[in-house]
Short mmCIF file of C-alpha atoms in Angstrom, two decimals:
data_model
loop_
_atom_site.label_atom_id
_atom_site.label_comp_id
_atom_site.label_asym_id
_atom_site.label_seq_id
_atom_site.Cartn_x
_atom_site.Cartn_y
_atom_site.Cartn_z
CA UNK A 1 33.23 39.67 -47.32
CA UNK A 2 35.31 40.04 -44.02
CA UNK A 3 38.85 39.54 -44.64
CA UNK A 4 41.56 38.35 -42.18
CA UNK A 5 42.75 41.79 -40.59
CA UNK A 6 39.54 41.95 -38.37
CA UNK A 7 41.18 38.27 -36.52
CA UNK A 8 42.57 41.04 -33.85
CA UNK A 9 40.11 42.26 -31.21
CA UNK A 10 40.06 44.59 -28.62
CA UNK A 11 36.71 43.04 -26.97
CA UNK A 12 36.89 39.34 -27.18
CA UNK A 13 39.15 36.67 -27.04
CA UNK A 14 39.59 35.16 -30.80
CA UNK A 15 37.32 32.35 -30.86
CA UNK A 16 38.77 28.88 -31.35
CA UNK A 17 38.62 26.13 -33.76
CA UNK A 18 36.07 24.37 -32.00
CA UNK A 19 33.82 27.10 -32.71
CA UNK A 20 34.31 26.74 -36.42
CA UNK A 21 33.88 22.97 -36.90
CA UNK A 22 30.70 23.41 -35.11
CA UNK A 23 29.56 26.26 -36.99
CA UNK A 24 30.50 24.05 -40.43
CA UNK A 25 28.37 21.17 -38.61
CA UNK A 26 25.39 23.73 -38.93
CA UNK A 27 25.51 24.50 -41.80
CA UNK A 28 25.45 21.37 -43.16
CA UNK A 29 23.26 19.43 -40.64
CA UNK A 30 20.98 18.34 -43.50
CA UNK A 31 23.49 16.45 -45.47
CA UNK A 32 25.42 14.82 -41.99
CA UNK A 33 22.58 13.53 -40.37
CA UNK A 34 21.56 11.98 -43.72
CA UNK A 35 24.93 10.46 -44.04
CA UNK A 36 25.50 12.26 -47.55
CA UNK A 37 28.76 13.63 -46.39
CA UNK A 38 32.02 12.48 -44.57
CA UNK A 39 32.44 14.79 -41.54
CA UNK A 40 36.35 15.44 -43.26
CA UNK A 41 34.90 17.15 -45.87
CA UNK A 42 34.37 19.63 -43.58
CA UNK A 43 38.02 20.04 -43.26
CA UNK A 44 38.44 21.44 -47.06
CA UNK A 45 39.89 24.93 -47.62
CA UNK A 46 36.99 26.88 -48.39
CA UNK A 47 34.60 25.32 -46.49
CA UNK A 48 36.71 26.42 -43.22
CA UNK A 49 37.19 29.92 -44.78
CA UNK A 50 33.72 30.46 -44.93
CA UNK A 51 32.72 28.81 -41.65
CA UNK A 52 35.92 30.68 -39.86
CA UNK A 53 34.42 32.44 -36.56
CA UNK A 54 36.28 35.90 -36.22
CA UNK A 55 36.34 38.07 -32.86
CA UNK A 56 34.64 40.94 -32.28
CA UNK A 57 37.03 43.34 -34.51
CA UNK A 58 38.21 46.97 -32.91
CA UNK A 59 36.05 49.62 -32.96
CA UNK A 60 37.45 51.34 -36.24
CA UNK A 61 36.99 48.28 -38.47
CA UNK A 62 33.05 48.00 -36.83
CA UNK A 63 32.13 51.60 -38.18
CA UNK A 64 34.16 50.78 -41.12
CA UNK A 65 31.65 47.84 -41.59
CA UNK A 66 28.45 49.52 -40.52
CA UNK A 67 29.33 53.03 -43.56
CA UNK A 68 29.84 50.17 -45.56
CA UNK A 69 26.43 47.95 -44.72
CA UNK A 70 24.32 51.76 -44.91
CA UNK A 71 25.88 52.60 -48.09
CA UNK A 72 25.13 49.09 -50.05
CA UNK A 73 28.60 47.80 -50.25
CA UNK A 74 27.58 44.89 -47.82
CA UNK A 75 24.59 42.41 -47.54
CA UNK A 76 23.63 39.35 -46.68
CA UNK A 77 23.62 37.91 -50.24
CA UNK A 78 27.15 38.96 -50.89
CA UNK A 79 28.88 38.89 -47.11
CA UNK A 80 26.72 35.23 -45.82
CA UNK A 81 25.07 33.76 -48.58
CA UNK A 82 27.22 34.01 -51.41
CA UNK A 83 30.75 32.30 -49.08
CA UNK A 84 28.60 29.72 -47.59
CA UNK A 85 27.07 28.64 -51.24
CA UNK A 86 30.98 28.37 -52.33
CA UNK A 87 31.24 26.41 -49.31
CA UNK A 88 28.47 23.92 -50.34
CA UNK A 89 29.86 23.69 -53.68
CA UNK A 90 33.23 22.51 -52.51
CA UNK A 91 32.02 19.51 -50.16
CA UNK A 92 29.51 18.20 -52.38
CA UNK A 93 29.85 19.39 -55.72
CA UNK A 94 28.04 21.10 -57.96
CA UNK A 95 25.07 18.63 -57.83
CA UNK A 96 25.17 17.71 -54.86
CA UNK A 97 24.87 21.13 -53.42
CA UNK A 98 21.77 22.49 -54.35
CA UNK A 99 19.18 22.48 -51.58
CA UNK A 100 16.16 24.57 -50.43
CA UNK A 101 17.09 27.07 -48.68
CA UNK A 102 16.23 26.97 -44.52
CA UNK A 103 14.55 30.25 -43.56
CA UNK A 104 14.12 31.05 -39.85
CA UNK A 105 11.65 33.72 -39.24
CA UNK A 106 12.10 35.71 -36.10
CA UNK A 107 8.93 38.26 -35.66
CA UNK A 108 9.96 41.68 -33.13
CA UNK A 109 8.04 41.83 -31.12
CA UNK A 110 4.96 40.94 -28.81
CA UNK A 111 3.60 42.93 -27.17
CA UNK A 112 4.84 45.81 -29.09
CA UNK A 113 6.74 48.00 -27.14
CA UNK A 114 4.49 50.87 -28.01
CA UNK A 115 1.15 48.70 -27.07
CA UNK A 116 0.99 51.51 -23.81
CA UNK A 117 1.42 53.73 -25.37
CA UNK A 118 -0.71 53.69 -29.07
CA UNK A 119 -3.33 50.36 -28.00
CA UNK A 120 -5.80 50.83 -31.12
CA UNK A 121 -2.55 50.68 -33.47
CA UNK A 122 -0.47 48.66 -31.60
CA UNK A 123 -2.50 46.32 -28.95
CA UNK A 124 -3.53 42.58 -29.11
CA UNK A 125 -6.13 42.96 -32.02
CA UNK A 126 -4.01 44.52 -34.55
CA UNK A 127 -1.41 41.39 -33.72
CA UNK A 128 -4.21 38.71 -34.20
CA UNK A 129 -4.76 40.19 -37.72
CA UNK A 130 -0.82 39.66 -38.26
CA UNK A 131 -0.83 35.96 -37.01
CA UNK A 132 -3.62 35.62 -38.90
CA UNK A 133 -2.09 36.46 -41.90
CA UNK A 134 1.24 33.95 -41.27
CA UNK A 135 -1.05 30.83 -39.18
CA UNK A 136 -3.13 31.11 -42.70
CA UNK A 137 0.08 30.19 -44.81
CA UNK A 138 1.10 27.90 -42.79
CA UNK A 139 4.19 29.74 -41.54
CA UNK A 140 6.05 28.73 -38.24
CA UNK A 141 8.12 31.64 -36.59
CA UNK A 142 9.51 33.48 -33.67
CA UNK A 143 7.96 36.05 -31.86
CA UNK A 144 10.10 37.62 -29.52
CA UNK A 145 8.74 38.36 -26.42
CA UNK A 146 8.49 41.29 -23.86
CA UNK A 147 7.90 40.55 -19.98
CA UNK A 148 6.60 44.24 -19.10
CA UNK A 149 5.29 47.23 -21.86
CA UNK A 150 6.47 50.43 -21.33
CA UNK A 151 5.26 53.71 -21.36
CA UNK A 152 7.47 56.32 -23.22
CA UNK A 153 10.07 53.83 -24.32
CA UNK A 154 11.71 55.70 -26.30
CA UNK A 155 12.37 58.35 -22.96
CA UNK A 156 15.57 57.04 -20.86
CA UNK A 157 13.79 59.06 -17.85
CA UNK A 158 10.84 57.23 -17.90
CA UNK A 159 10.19 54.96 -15.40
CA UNK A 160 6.96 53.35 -15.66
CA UNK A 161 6.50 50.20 -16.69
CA UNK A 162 3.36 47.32 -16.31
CA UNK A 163 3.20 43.42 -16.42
CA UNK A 164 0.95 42.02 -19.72
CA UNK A 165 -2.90 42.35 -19.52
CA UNK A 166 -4.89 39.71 -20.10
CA UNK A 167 -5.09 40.46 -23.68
CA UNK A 168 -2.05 39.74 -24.58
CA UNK A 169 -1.38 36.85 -21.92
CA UNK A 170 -4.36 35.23 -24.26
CA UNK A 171 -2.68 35.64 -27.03
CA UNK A 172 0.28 34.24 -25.99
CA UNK A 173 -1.24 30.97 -25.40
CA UNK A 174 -3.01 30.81 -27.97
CA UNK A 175 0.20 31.22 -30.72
CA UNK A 176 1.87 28.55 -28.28
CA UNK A 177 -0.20 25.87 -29.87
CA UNK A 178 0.05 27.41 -33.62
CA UNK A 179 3.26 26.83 -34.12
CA UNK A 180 5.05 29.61 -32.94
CA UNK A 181 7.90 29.88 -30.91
CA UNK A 182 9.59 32.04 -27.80
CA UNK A 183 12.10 34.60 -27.80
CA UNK A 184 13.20 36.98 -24.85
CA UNK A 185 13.08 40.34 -26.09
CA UNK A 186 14.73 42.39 -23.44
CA UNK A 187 12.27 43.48 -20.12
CA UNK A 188 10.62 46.15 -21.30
CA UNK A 189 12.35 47.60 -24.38
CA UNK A 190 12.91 50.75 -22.40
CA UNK A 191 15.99 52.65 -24.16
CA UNK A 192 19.03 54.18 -21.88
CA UNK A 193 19.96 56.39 -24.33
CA UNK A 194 17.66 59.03 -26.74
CA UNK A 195 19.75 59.52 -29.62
CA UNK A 196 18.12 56.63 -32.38
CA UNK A 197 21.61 55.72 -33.30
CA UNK A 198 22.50 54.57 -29.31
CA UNK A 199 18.83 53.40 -28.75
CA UNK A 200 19.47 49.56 -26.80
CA UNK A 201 18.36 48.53 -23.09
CA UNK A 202 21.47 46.60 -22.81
CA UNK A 203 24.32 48.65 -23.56
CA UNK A 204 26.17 50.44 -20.84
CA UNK A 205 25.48 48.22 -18.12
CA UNK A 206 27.26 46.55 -15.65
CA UNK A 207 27.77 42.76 -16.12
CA UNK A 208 25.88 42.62 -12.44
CA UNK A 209 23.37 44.56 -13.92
CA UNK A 210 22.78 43.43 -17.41
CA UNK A 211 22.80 39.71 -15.81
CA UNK A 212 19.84 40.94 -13.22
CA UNK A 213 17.62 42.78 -16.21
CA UNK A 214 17.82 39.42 -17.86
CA UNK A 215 17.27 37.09 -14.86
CA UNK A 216 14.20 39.22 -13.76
CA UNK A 217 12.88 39.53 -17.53
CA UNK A 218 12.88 35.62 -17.14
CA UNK A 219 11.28 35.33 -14.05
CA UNK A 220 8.76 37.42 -15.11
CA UNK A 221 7.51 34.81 -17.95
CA UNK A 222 8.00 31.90 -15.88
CA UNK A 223 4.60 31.81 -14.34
CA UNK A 224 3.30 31.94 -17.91
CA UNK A 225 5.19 28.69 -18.87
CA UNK A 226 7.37 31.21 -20.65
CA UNK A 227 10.48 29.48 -20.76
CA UNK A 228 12.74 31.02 -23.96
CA UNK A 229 15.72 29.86 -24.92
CA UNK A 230 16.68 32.35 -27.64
CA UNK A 231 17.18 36.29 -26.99
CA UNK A 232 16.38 39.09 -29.35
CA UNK A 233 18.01 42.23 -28.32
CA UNK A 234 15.79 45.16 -28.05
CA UNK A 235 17.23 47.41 -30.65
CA UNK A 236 19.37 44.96 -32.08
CA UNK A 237 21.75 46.09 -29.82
CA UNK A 238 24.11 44.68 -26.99
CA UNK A 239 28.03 45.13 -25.99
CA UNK A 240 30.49 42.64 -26.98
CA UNK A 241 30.83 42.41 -23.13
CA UNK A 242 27.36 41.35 -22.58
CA UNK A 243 27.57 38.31 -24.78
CA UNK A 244 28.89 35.74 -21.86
CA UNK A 245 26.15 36.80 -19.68
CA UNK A 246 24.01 36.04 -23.02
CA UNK A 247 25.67 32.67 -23.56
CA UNK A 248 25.27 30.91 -20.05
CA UNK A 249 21.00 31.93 -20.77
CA UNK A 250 19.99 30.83 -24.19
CA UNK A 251 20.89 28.77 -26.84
CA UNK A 252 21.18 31.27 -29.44
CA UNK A 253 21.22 34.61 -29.34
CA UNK A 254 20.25 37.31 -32.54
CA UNK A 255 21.20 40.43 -34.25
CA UNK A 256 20.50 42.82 -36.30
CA UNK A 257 21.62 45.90 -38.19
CA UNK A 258 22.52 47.90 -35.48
CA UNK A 259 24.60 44.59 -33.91
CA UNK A 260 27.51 45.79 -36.91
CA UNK A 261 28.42 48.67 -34.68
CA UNK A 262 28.80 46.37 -31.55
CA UNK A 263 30.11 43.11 -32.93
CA UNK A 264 31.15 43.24 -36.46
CA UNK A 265 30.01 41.77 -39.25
CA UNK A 266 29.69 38.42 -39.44
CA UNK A 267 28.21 35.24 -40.86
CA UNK A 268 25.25 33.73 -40.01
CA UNK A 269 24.47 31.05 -37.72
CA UNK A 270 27.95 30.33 -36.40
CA UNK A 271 29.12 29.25 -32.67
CA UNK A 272 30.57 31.78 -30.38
CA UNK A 273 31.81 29.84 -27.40
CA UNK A 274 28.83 28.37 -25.66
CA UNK A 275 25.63 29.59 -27.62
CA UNK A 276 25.04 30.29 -31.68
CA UNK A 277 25.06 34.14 -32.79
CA UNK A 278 22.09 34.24 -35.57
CA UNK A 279 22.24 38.25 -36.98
CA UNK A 280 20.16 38.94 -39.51
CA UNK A 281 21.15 41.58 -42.41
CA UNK A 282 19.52 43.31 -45.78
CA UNK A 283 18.15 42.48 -47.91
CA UNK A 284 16.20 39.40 -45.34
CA UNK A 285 15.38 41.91 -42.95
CA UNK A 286 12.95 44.18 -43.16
CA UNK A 287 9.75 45.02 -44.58
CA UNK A 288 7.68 42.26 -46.72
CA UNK A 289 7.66 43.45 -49.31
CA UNK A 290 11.70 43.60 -49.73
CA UNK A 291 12.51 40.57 -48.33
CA UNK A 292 10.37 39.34 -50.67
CA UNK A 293 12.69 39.67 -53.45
CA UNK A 294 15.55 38.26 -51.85
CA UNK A 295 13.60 35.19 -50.19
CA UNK A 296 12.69 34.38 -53.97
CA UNK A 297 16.36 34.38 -55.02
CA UNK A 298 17.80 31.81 -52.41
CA UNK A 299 15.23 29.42 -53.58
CA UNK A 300 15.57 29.71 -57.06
CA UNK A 301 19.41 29.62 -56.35
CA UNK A 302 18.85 26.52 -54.56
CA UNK A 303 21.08 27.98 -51.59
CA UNK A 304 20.86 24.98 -48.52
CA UNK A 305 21.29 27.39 -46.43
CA UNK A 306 20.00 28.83 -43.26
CA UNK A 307 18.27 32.26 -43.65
CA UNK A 308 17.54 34.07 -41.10
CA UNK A 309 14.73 36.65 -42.11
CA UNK A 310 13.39 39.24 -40.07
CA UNK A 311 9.96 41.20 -39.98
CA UNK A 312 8.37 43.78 -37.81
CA UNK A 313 4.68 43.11 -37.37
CA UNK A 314 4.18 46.63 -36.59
CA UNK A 315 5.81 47.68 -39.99
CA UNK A 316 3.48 45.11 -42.31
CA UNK A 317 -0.06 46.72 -41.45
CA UNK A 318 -0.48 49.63 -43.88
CA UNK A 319 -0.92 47.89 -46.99
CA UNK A 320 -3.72 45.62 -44.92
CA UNK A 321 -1.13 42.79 -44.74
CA UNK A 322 -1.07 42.19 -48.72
CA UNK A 323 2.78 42.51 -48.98
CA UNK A 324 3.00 40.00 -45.61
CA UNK A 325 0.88 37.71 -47.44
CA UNK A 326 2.27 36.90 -50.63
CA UNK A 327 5.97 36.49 -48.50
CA UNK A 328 4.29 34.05 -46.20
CA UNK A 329 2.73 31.85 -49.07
CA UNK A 330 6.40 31.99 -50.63
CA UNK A 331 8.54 30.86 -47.67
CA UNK A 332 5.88 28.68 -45.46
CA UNK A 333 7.33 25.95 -47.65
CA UNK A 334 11.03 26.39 -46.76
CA UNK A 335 10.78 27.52 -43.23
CA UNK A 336 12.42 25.78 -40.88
CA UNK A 337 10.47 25.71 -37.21
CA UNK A 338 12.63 27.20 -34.52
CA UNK A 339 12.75 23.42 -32.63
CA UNK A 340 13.88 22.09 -35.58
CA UNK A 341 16.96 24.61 -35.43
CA UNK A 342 17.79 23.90 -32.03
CA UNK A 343 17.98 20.33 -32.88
CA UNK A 344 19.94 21.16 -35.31
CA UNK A 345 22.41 23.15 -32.55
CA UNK A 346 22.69 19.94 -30.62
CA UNK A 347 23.74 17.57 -33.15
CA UNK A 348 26.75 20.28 -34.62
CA UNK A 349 27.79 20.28 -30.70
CA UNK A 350 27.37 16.34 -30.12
CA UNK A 351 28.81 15.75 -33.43
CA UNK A 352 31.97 18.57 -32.38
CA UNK A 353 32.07 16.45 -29.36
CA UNK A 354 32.50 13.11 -30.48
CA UNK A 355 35.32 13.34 -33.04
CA UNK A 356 37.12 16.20 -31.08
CA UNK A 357 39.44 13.81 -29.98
CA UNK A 358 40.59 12.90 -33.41
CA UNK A 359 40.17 16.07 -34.78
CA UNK A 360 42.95 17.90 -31.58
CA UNK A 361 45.48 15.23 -31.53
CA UNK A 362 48.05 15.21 -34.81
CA UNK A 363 49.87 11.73 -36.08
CA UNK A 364 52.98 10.64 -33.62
CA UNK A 365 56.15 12.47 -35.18
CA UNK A 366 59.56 10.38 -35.34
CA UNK A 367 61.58 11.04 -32.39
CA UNK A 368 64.15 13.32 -33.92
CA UNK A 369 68.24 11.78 -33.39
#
């Protein structure tokens, strides 16, 4: 769990209260807009200790964070789940707070940023047989999105890039009628840096430039009715800097992994200033076949929270889908669509909004004499 010392930042201003009655909003959006609890429960101890929104901590106490993640020591269940569950607990008791848990399945990423490069593995067909697979179960998710394919992404010196073929413009409007949603997923996934551990399109630049990568990336998709409002970062990875630019595009914006090293460690969803941060951790991201596991455990623990699980289509072929499909039978049940999330983002705002007034401004104190 995060403790208190990582409050001081060296990137980010410490974000305010606001930010954490919202996030406490979210996560309990089910039982609020069903009028099963007072919004002043939200003001009990451990439900604002778990929803608490801490800055972006100094670069020591990231690494410290990300040995830690690598080695075991820290997960989703025990840093996210586990707090949040506590949290539950406390405003509604112990029988009141079981619920099914609300997965959100984010999909990286199509097309696949090696489609240029490896087309029998990687193109349009092998993808169809992956919807296939999660349209068949009845699965909504995200599939974040790249405006131009690469060639040689993993090469910081390459330059050549092309706009989607009409393979994979078909596909995307086909998925946009099977319940699937949009995410931007960078421009072309193209890394500035070749060590693995640096790999990101985003880090390093400018805020001139890293605001022009994403206005053109959005341009590119807007003749394809392309209009996301959530961003994936290639990589997983972005500078603490960046997430401003980030903000004033999309409604919520994802990690990863790799986002430890850059923004901490934090829980998931919560409000950061304008837009919702949604990182994803192990042991709900990865391959199938162990987030299977773990997506079995938050139902039979009955945790009411929102899960954010990530897969790689590309990762999920080499048992011919078999692990993919007995996850997507499991969850399709439980998994929230991405509209119903963002809904769900608009009422924690509205409701933030409407009883800020009460919630800034203390009782009158006697004059003292």
């Amino acid at each position: 769990m995060i403790h208190g010392d990582e409050a001081d930042s060296l990137d980010v201003a410490a974000p305010g209260l606001q930010d954490q009655i919202c996030t406490a909003r979210l996560l309990f959006d089910a039982e609020l807009s069903a009028g099963a609890l007072a919004p002043a429960a939200l003001r009990t101890r451990a439900v604002r200790r778990a929803t608490r929104v801490r800055a972006v901590p100094p670069r020591a106490l990231r690494v410290e964070r990300q040995v830690r993640y690598k080695l075991g020591k820290l997960d989703f269940d025990a840093g996210v789940m586990a707090p949040l569950m506590a949290a539950r607990r406390a405003a509604l008791g112990p029988d009141g707070a079981p619920a099914p848990p609300r997965f959100l399945v984010r999909v990286d990423e199509f097309p696949h940023f090696h489609a240029w490069d490896d087309p029998a593995r990687y193109g349009s067909e092998r993808y169809e047989r992956f919807h296939e697979v999660m349209s068949a179960a009845g699965l909504t998710y995200l599939v974040a999105v790249l405006p131009r394919v690469s060639r040689e992404p993993l090469s910081p010196a390459g330059e050549q890039s092309r706009a989607l073929d009409d393979s994979e413009l078909a596909m995307l409007r086909r998925i946009a009628g099977e319940r699937v949603s949009f995410g931007l997923h960078g421009l072309d996934h193209r890394t500035r840096f070749r060590s693995p551990r640096r790999h990101s399109e985003l880090c390093g630049l400018g805020a001139g430039e890293t605001e022009a990568l994403l206005d053109r990336a959005l341009t590119e998709l807007e003749p394809h009715g392309i209009r996301p409002r959530v961003f994936v970062p290639p990589y997983n990875r972005f500078d603490a800097a960046q997430f401003d630019a980030l903000a004033r595009r999309f409604e919520v914006v994802c990690g990863g992994p790799e986002s430890i090293g850059t923004m901490g460690f934090h829980s998931t969803p919560q409000w950061r200033g304008e837009t919702v941060y949604l990182p994803s951790y192990l042991p709900v991201y990865g391959r199938a076949g162990e987030v299977l596991p773990a997506a079995r455990r938050a139902i039979e623990l009955a945790a009411g929270i929102w899960v954010p699980i990530v897969l790689h289509w590309g990762w999920e072929m080499e048992d011919d889908w078999e692990q993919l499909r007995r996850l997507a039978e499991l969850i399709a049940p439980y998994a929230a669509t991405w509209e119903d999330f963002r809904q769900a983002i608009g009422r924690s705002r509205e409701g933030t909004r409407s009883s800020r007034t009460a919630d800034a401004e203390p009782p009158e104190r006697p004059l003292a004499r």
